PDB file of N, CA and C in Angstrom:
ATOM      1  N   UNK A   1     -18.462  19.628  10.999  1.00  0.00           N
ATOM      2  CA  UNK A   1     -17.649  20.171  10.380  1.00  0.00           C
ATOM      3  C   UNK A   1     -17.426  19.420   9.044  1.00  0.00           C
ATOM      4  N   UNK A   2     -17.726  20.031   7.904  1.00  0.00           N
ATOM      5  CA  UNK A   2     -17.653  19.510   6.681  1.00  0.00           C
ATOM      6  C   UNK A   2     -16.623  20.215   5.695  1.00  0.00           C
ATOM      7  N   UNK A   3     -15.810  19.305   5.002  1.00  0.00           N
ATOM      8  CA  UNK A   3     -14.659  19.966   3.939  1.00  0.00           C
ATOM      9  C   UNK A   3     -14.505  19.060   3.044  1.00  0.00           C
ATOM     10  N   UNK A   4     -13.911  19.772   2.014  1.00  0.00           N
ATOM     11  CA  UNK A   4     -13.683  18.535   0.873  1.00  0.00           C
ATOM     12  C   UNK A   4     -12.076  17.905   0.824  1.00  0.00           C
ATOM     13  N   UNK A   5     -11.831  17.293   0.359  1.00  0.00           N
ATOM     14  CA  UNK A   5     -10.604  16.611   0.554  1.00  0.00           C
ATOM     15  C   UNK A   5     -10.511  15.848  -1.312  1.00  0.00           C
ATOM     16  N   UNK A   6      -9.594  16.487  -1.574  1.00  0.00           N
ATOM     17  CA  UNK A   6      -9.157  16.156  -3.335  1.00  0.00           C
ATOM     18  C   UNK A   6      -8.385  14.720  -3.111  1.00  0.00           C
ATOM     19  N   UNK A   7      -8.856  13.861  -3.967  1.00  0.00           N
ATOM     20  CA  UNK A   7      -8.260  12.420  -3.946  1.00  0.00           C
ATOM     21  C   UNK A   7      -7.561  11.988  -5.388  1.00  0.00           C
ATOM     22  N   UNK A   8      -6.590  11.901  -5.410  1.00  0.00           N
ATOM     23  CA  UNK A   8      -6.226  11.236  -6.743  1.00  0.00           C
ATOM     24  C   UNK A   8      -6.755   9.651  -6.963  1.00  0.00           C
ATOM     25  N   UNK A   9      -6.802   9.143  -8.083  1.00  0.00           N
ATOM     26  CA  UNK A   9      -7.463   7.757  -8.448  1.00  0.00           C
ATOM     27  C   UNK A   9      -6.875   6.716  -7.635  1.00  0.00           C
ATOM     28  N   UNK A  10      -5.618   7.021  -7.354  1.00  0.00           N
ATOM     29  CA  UNK A  10      -5.045   5.781  -6.449  1.00  0.00           C
ATOM     30  C   UNK A  10      -5.296   6.033  -4.941  1.00  0.00           C
ATOM     31  N   UNK A  11      -5.802   6.941  -4.356  1.00  0.00           N
ATOM     32  CA  UNK A  11      -6.402   7.001  -2.984  1.00  0.00           C
ATOM     33  C   UNK A  11      -5.684   8.239  -2.464  1.00  0.00           C
ATOM     34  N   UNK A  12      -4.140   8.575  -2.947  1.00  0.00           N
ATOM     35  CA  UNK A  12      -3.634   9.470  -2.320  1.00  0.00           C
ATOM     36  C   UNK A  12      -4.060  11.162  -2.422  1.00  0.00           C
ATOM     37  N   UNK A  13      -4.142  11.826  -1.441  1.00  0.00           N
ATOM     38  CA  UNK A  13      -4.723  13.280  -1.499  1.00  0.00           C
ATOM     39  C   UNK A  13      -3.598  14.214  -1.770  1.00  0.00           C
ATOM     40  N   UNK A  14      -4.038  15.245  -1.970  1.00  0.00           N
ATOM     41  CA  UNK A  14      -3.234  16.478  -2.298  1.00  0.00           C
ATOM     42  C   UNK A  14      -2.115  16.680  -1.518  1.00  0.00           C
ATOM     43  N   UNK A  15      -2.345  16.393  -0.096  1.00  0.00           N
ATOM     44  CA  UNK A  15      -1.246  16.512   0.854  1.00  0.00           C
ATOM     45  C   UNK A  15      -0.055  15.271   1.037  1.00  0.00           C
ATOM     46  N   UNK A  16      -0.632  14.453   0.613  1.00  0.00           N
ATOM     47  CA  UNK A  16       0.528  13.284   0.050  1.00  0.00           C
ATOM     48  C   UNK A  16       1.658  13.531  -0.838  1.00  0.00           C
ATOM     49  N   UNK A  17       2.919  13.254  -0.848  1.00  0.00           N
ATOM     50  CA  UNK A  17       3.817  13.595  -1.391  1.00  0.00           C
ATOM     51  C   UNK A  17       4.249  12.356  -2.280  1.00  0.00           C
ATOM     52  N   UNK A  18       3.357  12.213  -3.357  1.00  0.00           N
ATOM     53  CA  UNK A  18       3.855  10.801  -4.054  1.00  0.00           C
ATOM     54  C   UNK A  18       5.077  10.632  -4.700  1.00  0.00           C
ATOM     55  N   UNK A  19       5.225  12.084  -5.723  1.00  0.00           N
ATOM     56  CA  UNK A  19       6.593  11.964  -6.232  1.00  0.00           C
ATOM     57  C   UNK A  19       7.718  11.793  -5.165  1.00  0.00           C
ATOM     58  N   UNK A  20       7.725  12.672  -4.096  1.00  0.00           N
ATOM     59  CA  UNK A  20       8.862  12.747  -3.117  1.00  0.00           C
ATOM     60  C   UNK A  20       9.163  11.067  -2.593  1.00  0.00           C
ATOM     61  N   UNK A  21       7.889  10.299  -2.244  1.00  0.00           N
ATOM     62  CA  UNK A  21       7.832   8.973  -1.752  1.00  0.00           C
ATOM     63  C   UNK A  21       8.555   8.181  -2.928  1.00  0.00           C
ATOM     64  N   UNK A  22       7.830   8.185  -3.938  1.00  0.00           N
ATOM     65  CA  UNK A  22       8.732   7.454  -5.349  1.00  0.00           C
ATOM     66  C   UNK A  22       9.903   7.593  -5.842  1.00  0.00           C
ATOM     67  N   UNK A  23      10.491   8.928  -5.684  1.00  0.00           N
ATOM     68  CA  UNK A  23      11.867   9.083  -5.801  1.00  0.00           C
ATOM     69  C   UNK A  23      12.681   8.306  -4.994  1.00  0.00           C
ATOM     70  N   UNK A  24      12.217   8.824  -3.682  1.00  0.00           N
ATOM     71  CA  UNK A  24      13.356   8.204  -2.443  1.00  0.00           C
ATOM     72  C   UNK A  24      13.169   6.670  -2.209  1.00  0.00           C
ATOM     73  N   UNK A  25      11.927   6.207  -2.684  1.00  0.00           N
ATOM     74  CA  UNK A  25      12.087   4.699  -2.750  1.00  0.00           C
ATOM     75  C   UNK A  25      12.939   4.273  -3.899  1.00  0.00           C
ATOM     76  N   UNK A  26      12.657   4.767  -5.090  1.00  0.00           N
ATOM     77  CA  UNK A  26      13.422   4.226  -6.128  1.00  0.00           C
ATOM     78  C   UNK A  26      14.918   4.624  -6.178  1.00  0.00           C
ATOM     79  N   UNK A  27      15.283   5.594  -5.867  1.00  0.00           N
ATOM     80  CA  UNK A  27      16.768   5.921  -5.283  1.00  0.00           C
ATOM     81  C   UNK A  27      17.162   4.832  -4.726  1.00  0.00           C
ATOM     82  N   UNK A  28      16.732   4.599  -3.275  1.00  0.00           N
ATOM     83  CA  UNK A  28      17.296   3.320  -2.556  1.00  0.00           C
ATOM     84  C   UNK A  28      17.420   2.159  -3.335  1.00  0.00           C
ATOM     85  N   UNK A  29      16.005   1.801  -3.870  1.00  0.00           N
ATOM     86  CA  UNK A  29      16.111   0.418  -4.453  1.00  0.00           C
ATOM     87  C   UNK A  29      17.303   0.204  -5.394  1.00  0.00           C
ATOM     88  N   UNK A  30      17.646   1.379  -6.323  1.00  0.00           N
ATOM     89  CA  UNK A  30      18.687   0.998  -7.333  1.00  0.00           C
ATOM     90  C   UNK A  30      20.090   1.447  -6.280  1.00  0.00           C
ATOM     91  N   UNK A  31      20.430   1.472  -5.239  1.00  0.00           N
ATOM     92  CA  UNK A  31      21.172   1.754  -4.576  1.00  0.00           C
ATOM     93  C   UNK A  31      21.665   3.164  -4.457  1.00  0.00           C
ATOM     94  N   UNK A  32      21.329   4.268  -4.851  1.00  0.00           N
ATOM     95  CA  UNK A  32      22.104   5.601  -5.159  1.00  0.00           C
ATOM     96  C   UNK A  32      21.752   6.387  -3.969  1.00  0.00           C
ATOM     97  N   UNK A  33      22.837   7.274  -4.037  1.00  0.00           N
ATOM     98  CA  UNK A  33      22.748   8.287  -3.150  1.00  0.00           C
ATOM     99  C   UNK A  33      22.172   9.346  -3.640  1.00  0.00           C
ATOM    100  N   UNK A  34      22.017  10.359  -2.675  1.00  0.00           N
ATOM    101  CA  UNK A  34      21.023  11.669  -3.255  1.00  0.00           C
ATOM    102  C   UNK A  34      22.632  12.202  -4.123  1.00  0.00           C
ATOM    103  N   UNK A  35      23.636  12.149  -3.723  1.00  0.00           N
ATOM    104  CA  UNK A  35      24.741  12.867  -4.676  1.00  0.00           C
ATOM    105  C   UNK A  35      24.743  12.043  -6.137  1.00  0.00           C
ATOM    106  N   UNK A  36      24.594  10.800  -6.177  1.00  0.00           N
ATOM    107  CA  UNK A  36      24.470   9.932  -7.340  1.00  0.00           C
ATOM    108  C   UNK A  36      23.135  10.351  -8.144  1.00  0.00           C
ATOM    109  N   UNK A  37      22.398  10.526  -7.752  1.00  0.00           N
ATOM    110  CA  UNK A  37      20.816  10.563  -8.005  1.00  0.00           C
ATOM    111  C   UNK A  37      21.049  12.238  -8.798  1.00  0.00           C
ATOM    112  N   UNK A  38      21.806  12.976  -8.097  1.00  0.00           N
ATOM    113  CA  UNK A  38      21.933  14.396  -8.812  1.00  0.00           C
ATOM    114  C   UNK A  38      22.681  14.494  -9.941  1.00  0.00           C
ATOM    115  N   UNK A  39      23.959  13.540 -10.004  1.00  0.00           N
ATOM    116  CA  UNK A  39      24.511  13.484 -10.743  1.00  0.00           C
ATOM    117  C   UNK A  39      24.257  12.909 -12.152  1.00  0.00           C
ATOM    118  N   UNK A  40      23.315  11.722 -12.125  1.00  0.00           N
ATOM    119  CA  UNK A  40      22.964  10.877 -13.141  1.00  0.00           C
ATOM    120  C   UNK A  40      21.579  11.676 -13.647  1.00  0.00           C
ATOM    121  N   UNK A  41      20.980  12.616 -13.013  1.00  0.00           N
ATOM    122  CA  UNK A  41      19.777  12.934 -13.660  1.00  0.00           C
ATOM    123  C   UNK A  41      19.990  14.863 -14.235  1.00  0.00           C
ATOM    124  N   UNK A  42      21.453  15.049 -13.743  1.00  0.00           N
ATOM    125  CA  UNK A  42      21.862  16.653 -14.292  1.00  0.00           C
ATOM    126  C   UNK A  42      21.283  17.425 -13.488  1.00  0.00           C
ATOM    127  N   UNK A  43      20.988  17.305 -12.035  1.00  0.00           N
ATOM    128  CA  UNK A  43      20.325  18.382 -11.357  1.00  0.00           C
ATOM    129  C   UNK A  43      21.513  18.516 -10.193  1.00  0.00           C
ATOM    130  N   UNK A  44      20.858  19.894  -9.356  1.00  0.00           N
ATOM    131  CA  UNK A  44      21.653  19.835  -8.332  1.00  0.00           C
ATOM    132  C   UNK A  44      21.447  19.016  -7.125  1.00  0.00           C
ATOM    133  N   UNK A  45      22.527  18.848  -5.992  1.00  0.00           N
ATOM    134  CA  UNK A  45      21.957  17.924  -5.322  1.00  0.00           C
ATOM    135  C   UNK A  45      21.288  18.646  -4.272  1.00  0.00           C
ATOM    136  N   UNK A  46      20.967  20.012  -4.135  1.00  0.00           N
ATOM    137  CA  UNK A  46      19.958  20.714  -3.283  1.00  0.00           C
ATOM    138  C   UNK A  46      18.555  20.222  -3.951  1.00  0.00           C
ATOM    139  N   UNK A  47      18.386  20.266  -5.124  1.00  0.00           N
ATOM    140  CA  UNK A  47      16.947  19.800  -5.440  1.00  0.00           C
ATOM    141  C   UNK A  47      16.536  18.396  -5.299  1.00  0.00           C
ATOM    142  N   UNK A  48      17.520  17.720  -5.259  1.00  0.00           N
ATOM    143  CA  UNK A  48      17.355  16.386  -4.855  1.00  0.00           C
ATOM    144  C   UNK A  48      17.007  16.202  -3.568  1.00  0.00           C
ATOM    145  N   UNK A  49      17.399  16.812  -2.775  1.00  0.00           N
ATOM    146  CA  UNK A  49      17.091  17.042  -1.545  1.00  0.00           C
ATOM    147  C   UNK A  49      15.760  17.694  -1.027  1.00  0.00           C
ATOM    148  N   UNK A  50      15.465  18.625  -1.807  1.00  0.00           N
ATOM    149  CA  UNK A  50      14.276  19.618  -1.614  1.00  0.00           C
ATOM    150  C   UNK A  50      12.866  18.705  -2.365  1.00  0.00           C
ATOM    151  N   UNK A  51      13.260  18.089  -3.185  1.00  0.00           N
ATOM    152  CA  UNK A  51      12.409  17.097  -3.996  1.00  0.00           C
ATOM    153  C   UNK A  51      12.040  15.859  -3.001  1.00  0.00           C
ATOM    154  N   UNK A  52      13.041  15.124  -2.407  1.00  0.00           N
ATOM    155  CA  UNK A  52      12.708  14.174  -1.565  1.00  0.00           C
ATOM    156  C   UNK A  52      12.173  14.508  -0.128  1.00  0.00           C
ATOM    157  N   UNK A  53      12.215  15.930   0.219  1.00  0.00           N
ATOM    158  CA  UNK A  53      11.813  16.386   1.250  1.00  0.00           C
ATOM    159  C   UNK A  53      10.173  17.025   1.109  1.00  0.00           C
ATOM    160  N   UNK A  54       9.486  16.879  -0.045  1.00  0.00           N
ATOM    161  CA  UNK A  54       8.141  17.232  -0.529  1.00  0.00           C
ATOM    162  C   UNK A  54       8.138  18.643  -0.680  1.00  0.00           C
ATOM    163  N   UNK A  55       9.375  19.388  -1.079  1.00  0.00           N
ATOM    164  CA  UNK A  55       8.798  20.625  -1.419  1.00  0.00           C
ATOM    165  C   UNK A  55       7.890  21.545  -2.184  1.00  0.00           C
ATOM    166  N   UNK A  56       6.871  21.988  -1.992  1.00  0.00           N
ATOM    167  CA  UNK A  56       5.702  22.400  -2.565  1.00  0.00           C
ATOM    168  C   UNK A  56       6.237  22.913  -4.036  1.00  0.00           C
ATOM    169  N   UNK A  57       7.034  23.732  -4.148  1.00  0.00           N
ATOM    170  CA  UNK A  57       7.685  24.655  -5.373  1.00  0.00           C
ATOM    171  C   UNK A  57       8.916  24.222  -6.092  1.00  0.00           C
ATOM    172  N   UNK A  58       8.645  23.387  -6.945  1.00  0.00           N
ATOM    173  CA  UNK A  58       9.852  22.826  -7.847  1.00  0.00           C
ATOM    174  C   UNK A  58       9.438  22.816  -9.055  1.00  0.00           C
ATOM    175  N   UNK A  59      10.930  23.326 -10.036  1.00  0.00           N
ATOM    176  CA  UNK A  59      10.511  23.191 -11.347  1.00  0.00           C
ATOM    177  C   UNK A  59      10.092  22.159 -11.577  1.00  0.00           C
ATOM    178  N   UNK A  60       9.049  21.936 -12.693  1.00  0.00           N
ATOM    179  CA  UNK A  60       8.474  20.667 -13.702  1.00  0.00           C
ATOM    180  C   UNK A  60       9.589  20.153 -14.133  1.00  0.00           C
ATOM    181  N   UNK A  61      10.399  20.737 -14.854  1.00  0.00           N
ATOM    182  CA  UNK A  61      11.077  20.138 -16.186  1.00  0.00           C
ATOM    183  C   UNK A  61      12.049  19.521 -15.189  1.00  0.00           C
ATOM    184  N   UNK A  62      12.647  19.813 -14.134  1.00  0.00           N
ATOM    185  CA  UNK A  62      13.717  19.180 -13.103  1.00  0.00           C
ATOM    186  C   UNK A  62      12.945  18.150 -12.767  1.00  0.00           C
ATOM    187  N   UNK A  63      11.720  18.071 -12.134  1.00  0.00           N
ATOM    188  CA  UNK A  63      11.182  16.933 -11.552  1.00  0.00           C
ATOM    189  C   UNK A  63      11.148  16.022 -12.443  1.00  0.00           C
ATOM    190  N   UNK A  64      10.977  16.262 -13.958  1.00  0.00           N
ATOM    191  CA  UNK A  64      10.866  15.195 -14.976  1.00  0.00           C
ATOM    192  C   UNK A  64      12.356  14.705 -15.588  1.00  0.00           C
ATOM    193  N   UNK A  65      13.260  15.448 -15.177  1.00  0.00           N
ATOM    194  CA  UNK A  65      14.568  15.072 -15.595  1.00  0.00           C
ATOM    195  C   UNK A  65      14.928  13.954 -14.407  1.00  0.00           C
ATOM    196  N   UNK A  66      14.483  13.972 -13.238  1.00  0.00           N
ATOM    197  CA  UNK A  66      15.064  13.209 -12.378  1.00  0.00           C
ATOM    198  C   UNK A  66      13.988  11.545 -12.456  1.00  0.00           C
ATOM    199  N   UNK A  67      12.653  11.768 -12.877  1.00  0.00           N
ATOM    200  CA  UNK A  67      11.702  11.128 -12.935  1.00  0.00           C
ATOM    201  C   UNK A  67      11.960  10.071 -14.260  1.00  0.00           C
ATOM    202  N   UNK A  68      12.560  10.738 -15.149  1.00  0.00           N
ATOM    203  CA  UNK A  68      12.853  10.046 -16.279  1.00  0.00           C
ATOM    204  C   UNK A  68      13.840   9.133 -16.167  1.00  0.00           C
ATOM    205  N   UNK A  69      14.935   8.931 -15.010  1.00  0.00           N
ATOM    206  CA  UNK A  69      15.906   7.884 -14.899  1.00  0.00           C
ATOM    207  C   UNK A  69      15.163   6.546 -14.333  1.00  0.00           C
ATOM    208  N   UNK A  70      13.831   6.830 -13.901  1.00  0.00           N
ATOM    209  CA  UNK A  70      13.022   5.487 -13.495  1.00  0.00           C
ATOM    210  C   UNK A  70      11.873   5.546 -14.531  1.00  0.00           C
ATOM    211  N   UNK A  71      11.961   5.831 -15.729  1.00  0.00           N
ATOM    212  CA  UNK A  71      11.087   5.684 -16.705  1.00  0.00           C
ATOM    213  C   UNK A  71       9.430   6.348 -16.418  1.00  0.00           C
ATOM    214  N   UNK A  72       9.496   7.359 -15.841  1.00  0.00           N
ATOM    215  CA  UNK A  72       8.655   8.014 -15.354  1.00  0.00           C
ATOM    216  C   UNK A  72       8.424   9.708 -15.835  1.00  0.00           C
ATOM    217  N   UNK A  73       7.178  10.323 -15.852  1.00  0.00           N
ATOM    218  CA  UNK A  73       7.413  11.411 -15.929  1.00  0.00           C
ATOM    219  C   UNK A  73       5.794  12.172 -15.311  1.00  0.00           C
ATOM    220  N   UNK A  74       5.966  13.344 -14.819  1.00  0.00           N
ATOM    221  CA  UNK A  74       4.968  13.957 -14.235  1.00  0.00           C
ATOM    222  C   UNK A  74       3.677  14.804 -15.164  1.00  0.00           C
ATOM    223  N   UNK A  75       2.722  14.549 -14.621  1.00  0.00           N
ATOM    224  CA  UNK A  75       1.772  14.634 -16.168  1.00  0.00           C
ATOM    225  C   UNK A  75       0.342  15.089 -15.202  1.00  0.00           C
ATOM    226  N   UNK A  76      -0.612  15.666 -16.133  1.00  0.00           N
ATOM    227  CA  UNK A  76      -1.924  15.802 -15.507  1.00  0.00           C
ATOM    228  C   UNK A  76      -2.643  14.506 -14.463  1.00  0.00           C
ATOM    229  N   UNK A  77      -3.423  14.705 -13.724  1.00  0.00           N
ATOM    230  CA  UNK A  77      -4.053  13.504 -13.042  1.00  0.00           C
ATOM    231  C   UNK A  77      -5.212  14.004 -12.789  1.00  0.00           C
ATOM    232  N   UNK A  78      -6.179  13.214 -12.998  1.00  0.00           N
ATOM    233  CA  UNK A  78      -7.613  13.321 -12.833  1.00  0.00           C
ATOM    234  C   UNK A  78      -7.741  13.562 -11.214  1.00  0.00           C
ATOM    235  N   UNK A  79      -8.367  14.896 -10.590  1.00  0.00           N
ATOM    236  CA  UNK A  79      -8.514  15.047  -9.298  1.00  0.00           C
ATOM    237  C   UNK A  79     -10.115  14.451  -9.064  1.00  0.00           C
ATOM    238  N   UNK A  80     -10.214  13.523  -8.068  1.00  0.00           N
ATOM    239  CA  UNK A  80     -11.667  13.196  -7.611  1.00  0.00           C
ATOM    240  C   UNK A  80     -11.935  13.801  -6.232  1.00  0.00           C
ATOM    241  N   UNK A  81     -13.123  14.594  -6.439  1.00  0.00           N
ATOM    242  CA  UNK A  81     -13.590  15.212  -4.972  1.00  0.00           C
ATOM    243  C   UNK A  81     -14.555  14.369  -4.483  1.00  0.00           C
ATOM    244  N   UNK A  82     -14.269  14.224  -3.021  1.00  0.00           N
ATOM    245  CA  UNK A  82     -15.054  13.362  -1.803  1.00  0.00           C
ATOM    246  C   UNK A  82     -15.337  14.665  -0.880  1.00  0.00           C
ATOM    247  N   UNK A  83     -16.670  14.264  -0.042  1.00  0.00           N
ATOM    248  CA  UNK A  83     -16.934  14.896   0.934  1.00  0.00           C
ATOM    249  C   UNK A  83     -16.242  14.380   2.024  1.00  0.00           C
ATOM    250  N   UNK A  84     -15.678  15.087   3.323  1.00  0.00           N
ATOM    251  CA  UNK A  84     -15.613  14.938   4.193  1.00  0.00           C
ATOM    252  C   UNK A  84     -14.005  14.519   4.410  1.00  0.00           C
ATOM    253  N   UNK A  85     -13.630  13.960   5.515  1.00  0.00           N
ATOM    254  CA  UNK A  85     -11.805  13.953   5.401  1.00  0.00           C
ATOM    255  C   UNK A  85     -11.533  12.199   4.923  1.00  0.00           C
ATOM    256  N   UNK A  86     -12.417  11.342   5.129  1.00  0.00           N
ATOM    257  CA  UNK A  86     -12.103  10.077   4.694  1.00  0.00           C
ATOM    258  C   UNK A  86     -11.524   9.651   2.880  1.00  0.00           C
ATOM    259  N   UNK A  87     -10.807   8.875   2.915  1.00  0.00           N
ATOM    260  CA  UNK A  87     -10.290   8.703   1.781  1.00  0.00           C
ATOM    261  C   UNK A  87     -11.145   7.471   1.097  1.00  0.00           C
TER     262      UNK A  87
END
């Protein structure tokens, strides 16, 4: 069986949740609770929980509010197409 997997330049696939992993890691690195992160970024606690759990449908402006605390923002990333399931 042959199928296509879309890869980002850093090797992550579209099914990996890079943003969720990044936010969780940075929050812990800075010693913040989810409540702290919600307060500091101006979003709700539920949003932070959904973000860290990798929910697929989140408002990009709110994602960027959270990411801005860590000097980052979401933006267009080139997708590299590869045949098969390998990275």
